[in-house]
Coordinates of C-alpha atoms in Angstrom, one line a residue:
M1 CA 0.0 0.0 0.0
R2 CA 1.4 3.4 -1.0
L3 CA 1.2 6.0 1.7
L4 CA 1.9 9.7 1.8
T5 CA 5.5 10.4 2.6
G6 CA 5.9 11.7 6.1
L7 CA 2.4 10.6 7.1
A8 CA 2.9 6.8 7.0
V9 CA 2.6 6.3 10.7
T10 CA -0.4 8.6 11.0
L11 CA -2.2 7.0 8.2
A12 CA -1.5 3.5 9.3
A13 CA -2.9 4.3 12.7
T14 CA -5.9 6.0 11.2
M15 CA -6.6 3.0 8.9
A16 CA -6.3 0.3 11.5
L17 CA -9.6 -1.2 12.7
D18 CA -9.6 -2.6 16.2
A19 CA -11.1 -6.0 17.1
A20 CA -14.3 -4.4 18.4
E21 CA -15.0 -2.7 15.0
R22 CA -14.3 -5.9 13.1
S23 CA -16.6 -8.0 15.3
A24 CA -19.3 -5.4 14.9
G25 CA -19.2 -5.8 11.1
V26 CA -18.0 -2.3 10.3
T27 CA -17.9 -1.9 6.5
T28 CA -16.7 1.6 6.1
H29 CA -13.8 3.6 7.6
L30 CA -13.5 7.4 8.0
V31 CA -10.0 8.1 6.6
S32 CA -10.0 11.9 7.1
R33 CA -12.2 14.8 8.2
I34 CA -10.8 18.1 6.9
D35 CA -11.1 21.5 8.6
V36 CA -11.8 23.5 5.5
K37 CA -11.9 26.8 7.5
D38 CA -13.0 29.4 5.0
F39 CA -11.8 27.7 1.8
G40 CA -14.5 25.0 1.6
A41 CA -16.1 24.5 -1.8
E42 CA -18.6 22.6 -3.8
T43 CA -16.0 22.1 -6.5
L44 CA -13.1 19.7 -6.0
R45 CA -10.3 18.4 -8.2
I46 CA -8.0 15.6 -7.4
G47 CA -4.4 14.9 -8.4
D48 CA -0.8 14.7 -7.1
L49 CA 0.2 18.3 -6.6
N50 CA 3.2 18.1 -4.2
G51 CA 5.0 15.4 -6.2
D52 CA 5.0 12.7 -3.6
G53 CA 3.1 10.2 -5.8
A54 CA -0.1 10.3 -3.8
P55 CA -3.3 12.2 -4.7
D56 CA -4.0 15.7 -3.3
L57 CA -7.2 17.8 -3.2
L58 CA -7.8 21.2 -4.9
F59 CA -10.7 23.2 -3.5
V60 CA -12.1 25.7 -6.0
Q61 CA -14.2 28.8 -4.9
S62 CA -16.1 31.1 -7.2
V63 CA -18.6 34.0 -7.3
Y64 CA -22.0 32.3 -7.2
G65 CA -24.0 32.7 -10.4
T66 CA -20.8 32.9 -12.5
R67 CA -17.7 30.9 -13.4
E68 CA -15.4 33.5 -11.9
I69 CA -12.8 31.6 -9.9
T70 CA -11.7 33.5 -6.8
C71 CA -9.6 31.1 -4.7
L72 CA -7.7 27.8 -5.2
T73 CA -6.6 25.8 -2.1
A74 CA -4.4 22.7 -2.4
T75 CA -4.3 20.2 0.5
T76 CA -3.3 16.6 1.1
I77 CA -6.1 14.1 1.7
M78 CA -5.6 14.6 5.5
G79 CA -6.2 18.4 5.1
E80 CA -2.6 19.8 5.3
V81 CA -2.7 23.0 3.2
L82 CA 0.0 23.0 0.5
W83 CA -0.7 26.4 -1.0
Q84 CA -3.4 28.9 -1.7
S85 CA -4.0 31.2 -4.7
G86 CA -6.5 34.0 -4.2
T87 CA -8.5 35.1 -1.2
P88 CA -10.7 32.4 0.5
S89 CA -14.2 33.3 1.6
A90 CA -16.9 31.3 3.3
D91 CA -19.3 33.1 1.0
N92 CA -17.8 31.7 -2.2
G93 CA -18.1 28.0 -1.5
R94 CA -21.4 27.5 -3.4
I95 CA -21.5 26.9 -7.2
Y96 CA -24.0 27.7 -9.9
S97 CA -22.4 25.5 -12.6
D98 CA -19.3 23.5 -13.5
L99 CA -16.1 25.5 -13.2
P100 CA -13.2 25.8 -15.7
V101 CA -10.4 24.2 -13.7
Q102 CA -8.4 20.9 -14.1
V103 CA -5.4 19.1 -12.7
Y104 CA -3.1 17.7 -15.5
D105 CA 0.5 17.2 -16.5
W106 CA 0.1 19.9 -19.1
D107 CA 3.8 20.2 -20.2
G108 CA 4.6 16.5 -20.0
D109 CA 7.4 16.8 -17.5
G110 CA 6.0 14.2 -15.1
R111 CA 4.5 16.7 -12.6
N112 CA 1.0 18.0 -12.5
E113 CA -0.1 21.6 -13.2
V114 CA -3.3 23.3 -12.3
L115 CA -5.1 25.0 -15.2
Y116 CA -8.0 27.4 -14.9
V117 CA -9.7 30.0 -17.0
R118 CA -9.6 33.7 -15.9
Q119 CA -12.6 35.4 -17.3
A120 CA -12.7 38.3 -19.7
R121 CA -14.6 41.4 -18.5
Y122 CA -18.3 41.3 -19.0
A123 CA -18.9 44.8 -20.2
E124 CA -22.6 44.5 -21.2
P125 CA -25.0 43.8 -19.7
K126 CA -23.9 44.9 -16.3
T127 CA -25.3 42.6 -13.7
R128 CA -26.0 43.1 -10.0
P129 CA -24.0 41.1 -7.4
G130 CA -25.5 37.6 -6.9
A131 CA -27.3 37.5 -10.2
V132 CA -26.8 34.6 -12.6
R133 CA -24.4 35.6 -15.4
E134 CA -24.5 33.2 -18.3
R135 CA -22.8 35.4 -20.9
A136 CA -22.2 39.0 -21.9
D137 CA -23.5 40.9 -24.9
R138 CA -20.1 42.5 -25.1
Y139 CA -16.7 41.5 -23.7
E140 CA -13.6 43.5 -23.0
G141 CA -10.3 41.6 -23.6
N142 CA -9.9 37.8 -23.9
A143 CA -10.4 35.0 -21.5
T144 CA -7.1 33.6 -20.3
M145 CA -6.0 30.0 -19.7
V146 CA -3.7 30.2 -16.6
V147 CA -1.2 27.5 -15.9
L148 CA 0.0 27.1 -12.2
D149 CA 2.8 25.0 -10.9
G150 CA 1.1 22.1 -9.0
K151 CA 3.6 22.1 -6.1
S152 CA 3.8 25.8 -5.4
G153 CA 0.7 27.3 -6.9
K154 CA 2.8 29.9 -8.7
E155 CA 1.9 30.9 -12.3
K156 CA 4.0 29.2 -14.9
G157 CA 2.4 30.6 -18.0
S158 CA -0.8 31.7 -19.8
F159 CA -2.4 32.1 -23.2
A160 CA -5.5 33.9 -24.6
L161 CA -8.8 32.2 -25.3
P162 CA -11.9 33.5 -27.0
A163 CA -13.6 35.9 -24.6
P164 CA -16.8 33.8 -24.1
A165 CA -14.9 30.6 -23.4
D166 CA -15.1 30.6 -19.6
D167 CA -17.2 27.5 -19.0
C168 CA -15.8 24.0 -18.5
F169 CA -12.9 22.6 -20.6
L170 CA -11.4 19.2 -21.3
F171 CA -8.2 17.8 -22.8
L172 CA -8.3 16.1 -26.2
D173 CA -5.9 15.0 -28.9
L174 CA -7.1 17.0 -31.9
T175 CA -3.8 17.2 -33.7
G176 CA -2.5 13.6 -33.6
R177 CA 0.1 14.1 -30.8
G178 CA -0.6 10.7 -29.3
R179 CA -1.4 12.3 -26.0
R180 CA -4.3 14.5 -25.0
E181 CA -2.5 17.8 -25.0
D182 CA -5.0 20.0 -26.9
L183 CA -8.1 21.6 -25.5
L184 CA -11.9 21.8 -26.0
V185 CA -13.2 25.0 -24.5
K186 CA -16.8 26.3 -24.5
D187 CA -19.2 29.0 -23.3
R188 CA -22.2 28.1 -21.3
Y189 CA -24.6 26.7 -24.0
W190 CA -23.9 28.0 -27.5
N191 CA -20.3 27.7 -28.7
M192 CA -17.2 25.5 -28.4
W193 CA -13.7 25.9 -29.8
G194 CA -10.9 23.4 -30.5
V195 CA -7.6 24.9 -29.3
S196 CA -4.1 23.5 -29.9
H197 CA -1.6 23.0 -27.1
E198 CA 0.1 26.2 -28.2
G199 CA -3.1 28.2 -27.7
K200 CA -4.1 28.5 -31.4
V201 CA -7.8 28.3 -32.1
L202 CA -8.2 25.5 -34.6
W203 CA -12.0 25.8 -35.1
Q204 CA -15.3 27.0 -33.7
W205 CA -18.6 25.2 -33.7
T206 CA -21.9 26.9 -32.9
G207 CA -24.9 24.8 -31.8
S208 CA -26.4 23.2 -28.7
V209 CA -23.2 22.2 -26.8
G210 CA -24.8 21.1 -23.5
H211 CA -23.1 20.9 -20.2
F212 CA -20.0 18.8 -20.7
P213 CA -19.2 17.0 -24.0
A214 CA -18.1 13.4 -24.4
Y215 CA -15.1 12.5 -26.5
G216 CA -13.1 9.6 -28.0
D217 CA -11.3 8.5 -31.2
I218 CA -14.5 7.2 -32.7
D219 CA -13.4 7.0 -36.3
G220 CA -10.0 5.4 -35.4
D221 CA -7.8 8.0 -37.0
G222 CA -5.7 8.7 -33.9
R223 CA -7.5 12.0 -33.1
D224 CA -10.5 12.7 -30.9
E225 CA -14.1 13.5 -31.9
V226 CA -16.4 15.5 -29.7
F227 CA -20.0 14.4 -28.9
V228 CA -22.4 17.0 -27.6
G229 CA -25.6 15.1 -27.6
F230 CA -27.2 16.4 -30.8
A231 CA -24.0 16.4 -32.9
L232 CA -20.7 14.7 -33.4
I233 CA -17.8 16.9 -34.4
D234 CA -14.7 15.6 -36.0
H235 CA -11.2 16.6 -34.7
D236 CA -11.0 19.3 -37.4
G237 CA -14.3 20.9 -36.5
K238 CA -16.3 19.3 -39.3
V239 CA -19.8 18.0 -38.5
V240 CA -20.1 14.2 -38.7
F241 CA -23.8 14.3 -37.9
Q242 CA -26.1 16.9 -36.4
K243 CA -29.7 16.7 -35.2
D244 CA -32.2 19.4 -34.4
A245 CA -31.9 20.2 -30.7
R246 CA -35.4 21.9 -30.8
G247 CA -34.2 24.6 -28.3
G248 CA -32.9 22.1 -25.8
H249 CA -29.5 20.9 -24.7
Q250 CA -27.9 17.7 -23.4
D251 CA -27.6 17.4 -19.6
A252 CA -25.1 14.5 -19.8
A253 CA -23.2 12.7 -22.5
Y254 CA -21.1 9.5 -22.7
A255 CA -19.1 7.8 -25.5
A256 CA -18.6 4.1 -24.9
R257 CA -16.5 1.8 -27.1
L258 CA -17.6 -1.9 -27.1
R259 CA -15.5 -5.0 -27.4
D260 CA -16.3 -5.3 -31.1
G261 CA -14.9 -1.8 -31.8
T262 CA -18.3 -0.2 -32.3
W263 CA -19.4 2.8 -30.3
R264 CA -22.5 3.8 -28.4
L265 CA -23.2 7.5 -27.9
L266 CA -25.5 8.3 -25.0
F267 CA -27.0 11.5 -24.0
G268 CA -29.7 12.7 -21.6
N269 CA -32.2 15.5 -21.8
H270 CA -35.9 14.9 -21.2
G271 CA -35.1 11.3 -21.9
I272 CA -32.2 9.0 -22.5
H273 CA -31.0 8.4 -26.0
C274 CA -28.6 5.9 -27.4
L275 CA -27.0 6.5 -30.9
A276 CA -24.7 4.7 -33.1
A277 CA -21.5 6.4 -34.4
D278 CA -23.3 7.5 -37.6
G279 CA -26.0 9.2 -35.5
K280 CA -28.7 6.6 -35.9
E281 CA -30.9 6.4 -32.8
L282 CA -30.8 2.8 -31.5
W283 CA -33.2 3.3 -28.6
H284 CA -34.8 6.0 -26.5
H285 CA -36.7 6.3 -23.3
P286 CA -38.7 9.4 -22.3
L287 CA -37.9 10.6 -18.8
G288 CA -38.4 13.7 -16.8
E289 CA -34.8 14.9 -16.9
A290 CA -32.0 12.5 -17.5
Q291 CA -29.3 14.5 -15.7
H292 CA -26.5 11.8 -15.5
V293 CA -25.6 9.0 -17.9
L294 CA -22.9 6.4 -17.2
A295 CA -21.7 3.4 -19.2
D296 CA -19.7 0.7 -17.3
R297 CA -19.7 -3.0 -16.3
F298 CA -22.0 -2.9 -13.3
R299 CA -22.9 -6.6 -13.6
D300 CA -21.2 -9.8 -14.8
D301 CA -24.0 -10.9 -17.1
S302 CA -22.9 -8.6 -20.0
E303 CA -20.0 -6.4 -21.0
V304 CA -21.7 -3.0 -20.4
Q305 CA -24.8 -1.5 -18.8
F306 CA -26.0 2.1 -18.7
M307 CA -26.8 3.8 -15.5
V308 CA -29.1 6.8 -15.7
L309 CA -30.3 9.3 -13.1
D310 CA -33.6 10.9 -13.9
R311 CA -34.1 13.8 -11.5
G312 CA -37.7 14.4 -12.5
R313 CA -39.4 17.7 -13.4
V314 CA -39.2 20.9 -11.3
R315 CA -42.1 21.5 -8.9
K316 CA -42.6 25.2 -9.4
D317 CA -44.8 25.5 -6.4
R318 CA -42.1 24.2 -4.1
G319 CA -38.9 25.2 -6.0
E320 CA -37.7 21.6 -6.1
G321 CA -37.9 18.5 -8.2
T322 CA -40.0 15.4 -7.9
R323 CA -38.3 12.3 -6.6
S324 CA -35.3 11.3 -8.6
D325 CA -35.1 7.7 -10.0
L326 CA -32.0 5.6 -10.7
Y327 CA -32.2 3.3 -13.7
L328 CA -30.0 0.5 -15.1
Y329 CA -30.4 -0.4 -18.7
D330 CA -28.8 -3.2 -20.8
L331 CA -27.0 -2.6 -24.1
N332 CA -30.3 -2.8 -26.0
G333 CA -32.1 -0.4 -23.7
R334 CA -34.1 -2.9 -21.7
E335 CA -34.7 -1.7 -18.2
L336 CA -33.0 -4.0 -15.7
W337 CA -34.2 -2.1 -12.6
R338 CA -35.1 1.3 -11.1
R339 CA -34.6 2.6 -7.6
G340 CA -36.5 5.7 -6.3
Q341 CA -34.4 8.2 -4.5
P342 CA -35.5 10.2 -1.4
E343 CA -38.0 13.0 -1.8
G344 CA -36.4 16.4 -2.5
G345 CA -33.3 15.2 -4.2
W346 CA -33.6 17.2 -7.4
A347 CA -29.9 17.9 -7.3
A348 CA -29.0 14.2 -7.0
A349 CA -26.0 13.0 -9.0
I350 CA -24.1 9.8 -9.6
V351 CA -20.5 8.7 -10.4
P352 CA -19.2 5.1 -11.0
I353 CA -16.9 3.8 -8.3
D354 CA -14.6 0.8 -8.0
W355 CA -15.7 0.2 -4.4
L356 CA -15.4 -3.6 -4.2
G357 CA -12.1 -4.0 -6.1
G358 CA -10.5 -7.3 -7.1
G359 CA -11.9 -7.1 -10.6
K360 CA -15.5 -7.1 -9.4
P361 CA -18.1 -5.0 -11.3
R362 CA -18.2 -1.3 -10.5
C363 CA -20.8 0.2 -8.3
V364 CA -22.3 3.7 -8.4
L365 CA -22.1 6.5 -5.8
A366 CA -25.3 8.5 -5.5
Y367 CA -25.0 11.8 -3.7
S368 CA -27.0 15.0 -3.1
R369 CA -30.0 12.8 -2.5
G370 CA -32.0 15.4 -0.6
P371 CA -31.9 17.3 2.7
G372 CA -30.6 15.1 5.5
Q373 CA -30.2 12.0 3.2
P374 CA -26.8 10.2 3.2
S375 CA -24.9 9.4 0.1
A376 CA -25.3 5.8 -1.0
I377 CA -23.4 3.2 -3.0
Y378 CA -25.6 0.9 -5.2
D379 CA -24.3 -2.4 -6.8
G380 CA -25.3 -3.7 -10.1
D381 CA -28.4 -5.5 -8.7
G382 CA -29.7 -2.2 -7.3
N383 CA -28.9 -3.0 -3.7
I384 CA -27.5 -0.3 -1.3
V385 CA -24.0 -1.6 -0.3
D386 CA -23.0 1.3 2.0
T387 CA -24.2 4.8 3.0
F388 CA -22.1 7.9 4.0
E389 CA -22.8 11.0 6.1
M390 CA -20.9 14.2 5.6
Q391 CA -18.5 14.4 8.6
C392 CA -17.6 18.0 9.6
T393 CA -15.0 19.0 12.1
P394 CA -16.4 19.4 15.7
D395 CA -16.3 23.2 15.6
R396 CA -18.9 23.5 12.9
S397 CA -22.4 24.8 13.7
P398 CA -25.6 22.7 13.2
Q399 CA -26.3 25.0 10.2
D400 CA -22.9 24.2 8.8
R401 CA -23.6 20.5 9.1
Q402 CA -26.8 20.8 7.0
A403 CA -25.0 22.6 4.2
H404 CA -25.3 21.1 0.7
Y405 CA -22.4 18.8 -0.3
Y406 CA -21.2 16.8 -3.3
G407 CA -19.4 13.6 -3.8
T408 CA -16.7 12.0 -5.9
R409 CA -14.3 9.0 -5.8
A410 CA -10.6 8.3 -6.3
D411 CA -8.1 5.8 -5.1
V412 CA -6.5 8.1 -2.6
W413 CA -5.6 5.3 -0.2
G414 CA -3.6 3.1 -2.7
D415 CA -5.4 -0.2 -2.0
S416 CA -6.6 -0.6 -5.6
R417 CA -10.1 0.3 -4.6
E418 CA -11.6 3.8 -4.9
E419 CA -12.6 5.8 -1.8
V420 CA -15.6 8.1 -1.3
I421 CA -14.9 11.8 -1.0
L422 CA -17.6 14.1 0.2
F423 CA -17.1 17.9 0.1
G424 CA -18.9 21.2 0.4
P425 CA -18.6 24.8 1.7
R426 CA -18.3 23.7 5.3
G427 CA -16.5 20.4 5.3
A428 CA -14.8 17.5 3.5
C429 CA -14.2 13.9 4.4
T430 CA -13.0 10.6 2.9
Y431 CA -14.3 7.1 3.5
A432 CA -12.6 3.8 2.6
N433 CA -14.1 0.3 2.2
A434 CA -13.1 -1.5 5.5
R435 CA -13.8 -5.0 4.2
P436 CA -10.7 -7.1 3.7
L437 CA -9.6 -7.3 0.0
A438 CA -8.1 -10.6 -0.9
V439 CA -5.5 -10.0 -3.5
P440 CA -4.2 -13.3 -4.9
T441 CA -0.6 -12.3 -5.0
L442 CA -0.6 -11.3 -1.3
Y443 CA -1.7 -14.6 0.2
N444 CA -0.4 -18.2 -0.1
N445 CA 3.1 -16.6 -0.2
T446 CA 6.0 -18.7 -1.2
L447 CA 9.8 -18.4 -1.8
Y448 CA 9.1 -19.8 -5.3
P449 CA 7.1 -17.1 -7.2
G450 CA 4.9 -18.4 -10.0
M451 CA 3.7 -21.4 -7.9

């Protein structure tokens, strides 16, 4: 097991389960509970920042209603602050949308950088503080991609982007480099740009870009295509296929390559759609609002299944959604099961997680399931395996403990399984699977390897 340098003793002591816990059948273990002070956030990125080989955490604060990043705070998984860029504020922990920030080895030197977009000035219209700001009628200057040293947080470089391109971004191989070193940047809903590693705008596409595109080398030419739900865009910006969005946008997209080399392109809006690589719709189910779509091996009886979270329609009288529902479909769109989520969980979300390890099918982590509801892990049969409460530090008020939080997963513990990370404006914590994991190479040991 790989442990953080200098914290091996602390982590080993933290991870150890005593005999009483084992006899009580404890299945989860609280690895860390972080005092986020005033830098807590609903946006978190994960990656090795200090160069010790273990994952670290990057808390990202912004002005609510915008994508204007105000503070970045890097910590270890135990909460030790590595560096901070910007001014933290307990008022800037909430988010309105995804934020344009990633952790990646941008220059290929074997060490991670932090990349984020610094907004252009929104000259018109002028908005009041706290108002939602999707885009401007007129911008002054350009947006800027800023590259920070992962270890120190100091700026290493920057380059200009189109002024509206301040929504999320992702790394692609658009130029045949053999590594994803180019960029796909976008505004909120209307445009996206392919940008080379050097910062040159390669192309622009205008249409219904949705929240976060999917990607993959779908045509096998060594360069990535971009799937935005209603359209597939080639690496050079040419349209492979495009459908009428009818004024809507995709809430989630996924590009899955099957064993036979064919692709399935999935997207959710007011339904879940499955397309072939040429744009032909293979199947479709009408739903309230399919906000999250995942493709993975959640069961052993087939190579891939599709997990969909339908968060229902908004209740205008109460300002919230109906009960969310979690669905699992097979490759042909047949419903395998559905599980209702607690009432009031309109913001519910899901991510796949390798919780069981040992080559077993992946599970799904469902979080933001409604006020006072714990996050939950479901297996491929629709059973809840474990649940998780947000654990704040003791000094937090009862109001702090009720604050909204998100969830993600990563192998931060180094045991080949992924851990659950919960985070929000007032706290952050990490849970590990406490069940013993039998790794074949670590039992029945012998002096004669290969036996």
